[in-house]
Coordinates of C-alpha atoms in Angstrom, one line a residue:
X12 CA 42.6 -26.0 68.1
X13 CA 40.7 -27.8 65.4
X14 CA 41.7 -27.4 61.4
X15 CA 39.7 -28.0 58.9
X16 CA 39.9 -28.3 55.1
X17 CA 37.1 -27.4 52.7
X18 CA 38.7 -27.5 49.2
X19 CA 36.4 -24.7 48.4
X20 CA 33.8 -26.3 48.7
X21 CA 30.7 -24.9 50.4
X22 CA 29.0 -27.9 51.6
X23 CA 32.0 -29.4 53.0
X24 CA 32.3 -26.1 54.7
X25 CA 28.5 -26.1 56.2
X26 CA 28.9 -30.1 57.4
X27 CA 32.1 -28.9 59.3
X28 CA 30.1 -26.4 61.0
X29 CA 27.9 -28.0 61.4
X30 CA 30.2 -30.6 63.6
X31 CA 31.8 -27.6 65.4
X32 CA 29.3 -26.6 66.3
X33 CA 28.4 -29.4 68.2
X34 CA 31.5 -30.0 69.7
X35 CA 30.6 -26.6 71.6
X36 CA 33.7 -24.9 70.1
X37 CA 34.3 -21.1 71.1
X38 CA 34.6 -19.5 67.7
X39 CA 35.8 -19.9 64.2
X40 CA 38.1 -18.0 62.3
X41 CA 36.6 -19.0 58.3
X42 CA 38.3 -18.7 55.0
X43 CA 34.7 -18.8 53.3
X44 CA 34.4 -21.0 50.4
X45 CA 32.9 -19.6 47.3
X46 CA 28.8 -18.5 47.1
X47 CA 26.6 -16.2 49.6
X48 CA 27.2 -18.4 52.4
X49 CA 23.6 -18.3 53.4
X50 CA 24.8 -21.8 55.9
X51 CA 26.4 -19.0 58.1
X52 CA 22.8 -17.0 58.9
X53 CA 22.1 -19.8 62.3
X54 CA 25.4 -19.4 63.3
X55 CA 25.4 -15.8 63.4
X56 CA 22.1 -15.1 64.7
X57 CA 23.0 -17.3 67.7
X58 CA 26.0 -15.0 68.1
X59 CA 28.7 -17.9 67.5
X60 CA 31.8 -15.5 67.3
X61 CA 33.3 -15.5 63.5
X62 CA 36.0 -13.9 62.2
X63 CA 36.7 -14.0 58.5
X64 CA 40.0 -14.4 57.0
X65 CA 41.6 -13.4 53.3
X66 CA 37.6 -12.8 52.2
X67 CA 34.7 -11.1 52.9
X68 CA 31.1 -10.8 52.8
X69 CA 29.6 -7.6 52.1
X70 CA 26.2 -8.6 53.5
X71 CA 27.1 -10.7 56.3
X72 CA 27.6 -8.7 59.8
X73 CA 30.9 -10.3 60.2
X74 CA 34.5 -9.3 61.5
X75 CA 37.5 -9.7 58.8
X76 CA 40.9 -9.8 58.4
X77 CA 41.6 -8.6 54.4
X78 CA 44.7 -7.0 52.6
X79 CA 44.7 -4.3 50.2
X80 CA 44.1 -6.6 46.7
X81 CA 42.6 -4.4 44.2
X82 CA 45.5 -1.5 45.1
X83 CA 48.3 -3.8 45.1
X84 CA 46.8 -5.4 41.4
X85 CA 47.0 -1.6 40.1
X86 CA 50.4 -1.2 40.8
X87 CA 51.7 -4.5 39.7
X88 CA 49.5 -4.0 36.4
X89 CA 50.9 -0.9 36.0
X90 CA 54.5 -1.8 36.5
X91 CA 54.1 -4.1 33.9
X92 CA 52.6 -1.4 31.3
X93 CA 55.4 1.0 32.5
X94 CA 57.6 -1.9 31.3
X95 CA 56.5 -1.8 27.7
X96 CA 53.9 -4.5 27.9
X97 CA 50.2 -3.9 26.2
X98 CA 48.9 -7.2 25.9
X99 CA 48.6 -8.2 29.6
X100 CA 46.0 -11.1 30.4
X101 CA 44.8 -12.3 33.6
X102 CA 44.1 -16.1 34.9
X103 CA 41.6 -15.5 37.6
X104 CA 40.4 -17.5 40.4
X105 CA 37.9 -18.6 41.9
X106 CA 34.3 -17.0 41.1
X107 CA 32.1 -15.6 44.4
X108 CA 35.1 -14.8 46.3
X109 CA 35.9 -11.3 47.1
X110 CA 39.6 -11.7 46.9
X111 CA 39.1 -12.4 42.6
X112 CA 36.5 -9.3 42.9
X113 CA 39.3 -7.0 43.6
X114 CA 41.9 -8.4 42.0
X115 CA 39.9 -8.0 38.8
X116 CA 38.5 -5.0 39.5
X117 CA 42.3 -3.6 40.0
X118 CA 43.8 -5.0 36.8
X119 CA 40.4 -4.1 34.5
X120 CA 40.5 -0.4 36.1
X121 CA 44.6 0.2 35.2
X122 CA 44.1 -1.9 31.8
X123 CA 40.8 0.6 30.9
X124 CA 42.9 3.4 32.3
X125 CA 45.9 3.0 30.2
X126 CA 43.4 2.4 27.1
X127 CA 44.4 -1.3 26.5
X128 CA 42.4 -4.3 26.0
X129 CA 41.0 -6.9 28.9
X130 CA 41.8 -10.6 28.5
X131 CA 40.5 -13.0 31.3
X132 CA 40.9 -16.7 31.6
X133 CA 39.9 -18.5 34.7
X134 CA 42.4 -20.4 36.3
X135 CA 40.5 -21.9 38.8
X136 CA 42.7 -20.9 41.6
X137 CA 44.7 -24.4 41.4
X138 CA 48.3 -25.4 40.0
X139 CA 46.7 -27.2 37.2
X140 CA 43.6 -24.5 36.2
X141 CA 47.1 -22.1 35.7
X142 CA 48.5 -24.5 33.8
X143 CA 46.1 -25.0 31.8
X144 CA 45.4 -21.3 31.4
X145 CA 48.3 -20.1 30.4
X146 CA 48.7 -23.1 27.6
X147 CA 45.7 -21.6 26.5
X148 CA 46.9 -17.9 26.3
X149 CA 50.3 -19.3 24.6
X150 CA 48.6 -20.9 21.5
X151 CA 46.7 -17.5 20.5
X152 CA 47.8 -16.3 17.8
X153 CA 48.7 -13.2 19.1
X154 CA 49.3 -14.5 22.4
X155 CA 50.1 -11.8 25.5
X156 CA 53.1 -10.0 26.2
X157 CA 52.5 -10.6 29.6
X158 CA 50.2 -12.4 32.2
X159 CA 48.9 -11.1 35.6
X160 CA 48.1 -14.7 37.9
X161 CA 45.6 -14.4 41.1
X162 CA 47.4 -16.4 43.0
X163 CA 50.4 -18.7 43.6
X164 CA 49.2 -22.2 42.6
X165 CA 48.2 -20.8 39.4
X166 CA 51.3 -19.1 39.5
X167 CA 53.4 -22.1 39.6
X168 CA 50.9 -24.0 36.6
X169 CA 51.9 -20.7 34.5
X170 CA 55.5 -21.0 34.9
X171 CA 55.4 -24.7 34.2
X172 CA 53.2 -24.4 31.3
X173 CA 55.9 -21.8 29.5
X174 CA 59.2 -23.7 30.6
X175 CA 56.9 -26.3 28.8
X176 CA 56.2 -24.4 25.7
X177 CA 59.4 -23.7 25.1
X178 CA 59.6 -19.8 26.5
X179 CA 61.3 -17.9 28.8
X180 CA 60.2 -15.1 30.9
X181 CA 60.7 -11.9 30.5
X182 CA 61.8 -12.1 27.5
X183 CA 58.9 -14.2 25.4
X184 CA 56.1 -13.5 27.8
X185 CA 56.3 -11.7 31.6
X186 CA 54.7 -13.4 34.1
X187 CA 53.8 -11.3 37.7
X188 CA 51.1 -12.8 40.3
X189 CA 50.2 -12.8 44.0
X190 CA 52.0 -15.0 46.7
X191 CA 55.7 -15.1 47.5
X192 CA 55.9 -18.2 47.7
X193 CA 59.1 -20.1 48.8
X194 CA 59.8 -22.1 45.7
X195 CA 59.9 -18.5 43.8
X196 CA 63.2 -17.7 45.1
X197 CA 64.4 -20.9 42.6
X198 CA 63.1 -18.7 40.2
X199 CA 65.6 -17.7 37.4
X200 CA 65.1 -14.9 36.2
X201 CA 63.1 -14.1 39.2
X202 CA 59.1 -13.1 39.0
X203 CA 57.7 -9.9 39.9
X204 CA 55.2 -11.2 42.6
X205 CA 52.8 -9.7 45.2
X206 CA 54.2 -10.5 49.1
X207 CA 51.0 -11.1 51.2
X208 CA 51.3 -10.7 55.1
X209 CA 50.1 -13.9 55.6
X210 CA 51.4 -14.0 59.3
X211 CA 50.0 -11.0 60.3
X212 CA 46.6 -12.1 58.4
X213 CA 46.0 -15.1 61.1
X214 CA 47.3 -13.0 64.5
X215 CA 44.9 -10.5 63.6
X216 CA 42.3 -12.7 63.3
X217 CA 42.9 -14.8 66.2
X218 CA 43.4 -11.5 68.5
X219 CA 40.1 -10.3 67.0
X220 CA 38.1 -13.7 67.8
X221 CA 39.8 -14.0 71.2
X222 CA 37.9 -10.3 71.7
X223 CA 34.6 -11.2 70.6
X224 CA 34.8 -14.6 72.5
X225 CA 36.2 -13.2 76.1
X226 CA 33.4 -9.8 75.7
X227 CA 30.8 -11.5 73.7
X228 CA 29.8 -7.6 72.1
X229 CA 29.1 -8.3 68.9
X230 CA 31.4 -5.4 67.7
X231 CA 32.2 -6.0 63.7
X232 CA 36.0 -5.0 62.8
X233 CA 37.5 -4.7 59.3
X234 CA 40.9 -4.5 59.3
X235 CA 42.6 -4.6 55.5
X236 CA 46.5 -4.9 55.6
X237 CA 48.8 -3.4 53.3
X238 CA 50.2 -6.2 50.4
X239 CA 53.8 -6.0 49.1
X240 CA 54.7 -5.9 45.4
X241 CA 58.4 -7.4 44.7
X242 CA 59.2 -6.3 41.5
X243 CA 62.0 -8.6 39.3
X244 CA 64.6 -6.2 40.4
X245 CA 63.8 -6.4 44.2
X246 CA 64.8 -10.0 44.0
X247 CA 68.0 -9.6 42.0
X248 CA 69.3 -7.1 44.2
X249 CA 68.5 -9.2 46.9
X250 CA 70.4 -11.7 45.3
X251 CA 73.3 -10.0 44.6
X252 CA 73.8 -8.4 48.2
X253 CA 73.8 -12.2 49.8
X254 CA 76.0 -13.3 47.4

């Protein structure tokens, strides 16, 4: 088993293949940094088996392993509109990945449903790009009632950035966003916050790239997982029953 880390970026990504690849490995399972990915086109005409994880590519004739994003952003952006909140903002992440495609597209679709206005600001899809997001959404003047994060670094930057303003969620501003992570359970009051089968995300995958490596068919699969939403109250209940 070989890991490797490509802080998003896409040449990092290609000289890694590129070294794989000549360490005869069997297959990859890829978490595709941002862009078209055009450094993929050899590999897949040679029929190196690929599967991709947590993002897609439209174009590319390759396997994936994906979860449900743009339903799962609907409901979370519509829990918070059945809450009382109209000003809801998102802080993206990262442009040219599928994962912000839907994520958008699921909070722009239930804010144009519900006749309310879209406010984006790109986050960046690190703990400081939230941070510095959501400093920026505080010091409007008529800042949002309540902010929808793509994922849990920014997550964590937002929370940061209100404790450092001075505010408290829900009251002042709600704050909702994708990733249980395990520093949320500190958490008090407790965010409403998407549960991704993360687990279940990587067995797939391997199973799926241990298939294409042991029949060498070239069969594409495109399996999308279901995502959990936790709402506020999920947690305190929790709470309370262990206690």
């Amino acid at each position: 088993l070989i890991v490797c880390k490509t802080d998003e970026d896409a040449a990092i990504e290609n000289s890694y293949l590129a070294v794989l690849d000549r360490q005869l490995i069997a297959g990859i399972i890829l978490a595709p940094a941002p862009g078209h990915a055009d450094h993929l086109h050899p590999y897949i005409a040679r029929g190196l088996p690929i599967v991709l994880v947590n993002r897609r590519f439209d174009h590319l004739p390759l396997s994936s392993v994906t979860c449900d994003d743009a339903d799962v952003s609907q409901h979370c952006v519509q829990q918070l509109i059945d809450e009382g909140r109209r000003r809801i903002a998102a802080i993206t992440g990262l442009e040219g990945v599928s994962t912000t495609e839907e994520r958008r597209a699921g909070y722009q679709s239930t804010m144009h449903t519900a006749g309310l206005s879209v406010l984006e600001i790109e986050g960046g899809a690190t703990l400081e790009g939230g941070y510095r997001a959501m400093t920026t959404l505080l010091q409007r003047d008529e800042r949002p009632d309540a902010v929808f994060v793509f994922n849990n670094l920014m997550t964590q930057g937002a929370v940061l950035a209100t404790q450092d303003a001075g505010l408290r969620w829900p009251d002042d501003i709600d704050i909702a966003g994708f990733g249980a992570f395990q520093a949320s359970k500190l958490y008090r009051p407790p965010l409403t916050l998407i549960e991704q089968p993360t687990h279940t995300m990587g067995a797939r995958a391997v199973a799926m790239l241990i298939d294409q490596i042991e029949h060498r068919n070239g069969h594409q699969a495109h399996v999308v997982l279901p995502n959990r939403l936790v709402p506020r109250a999920a947690w305190v209940a929790h709470r309370m029953t262990v206690d």
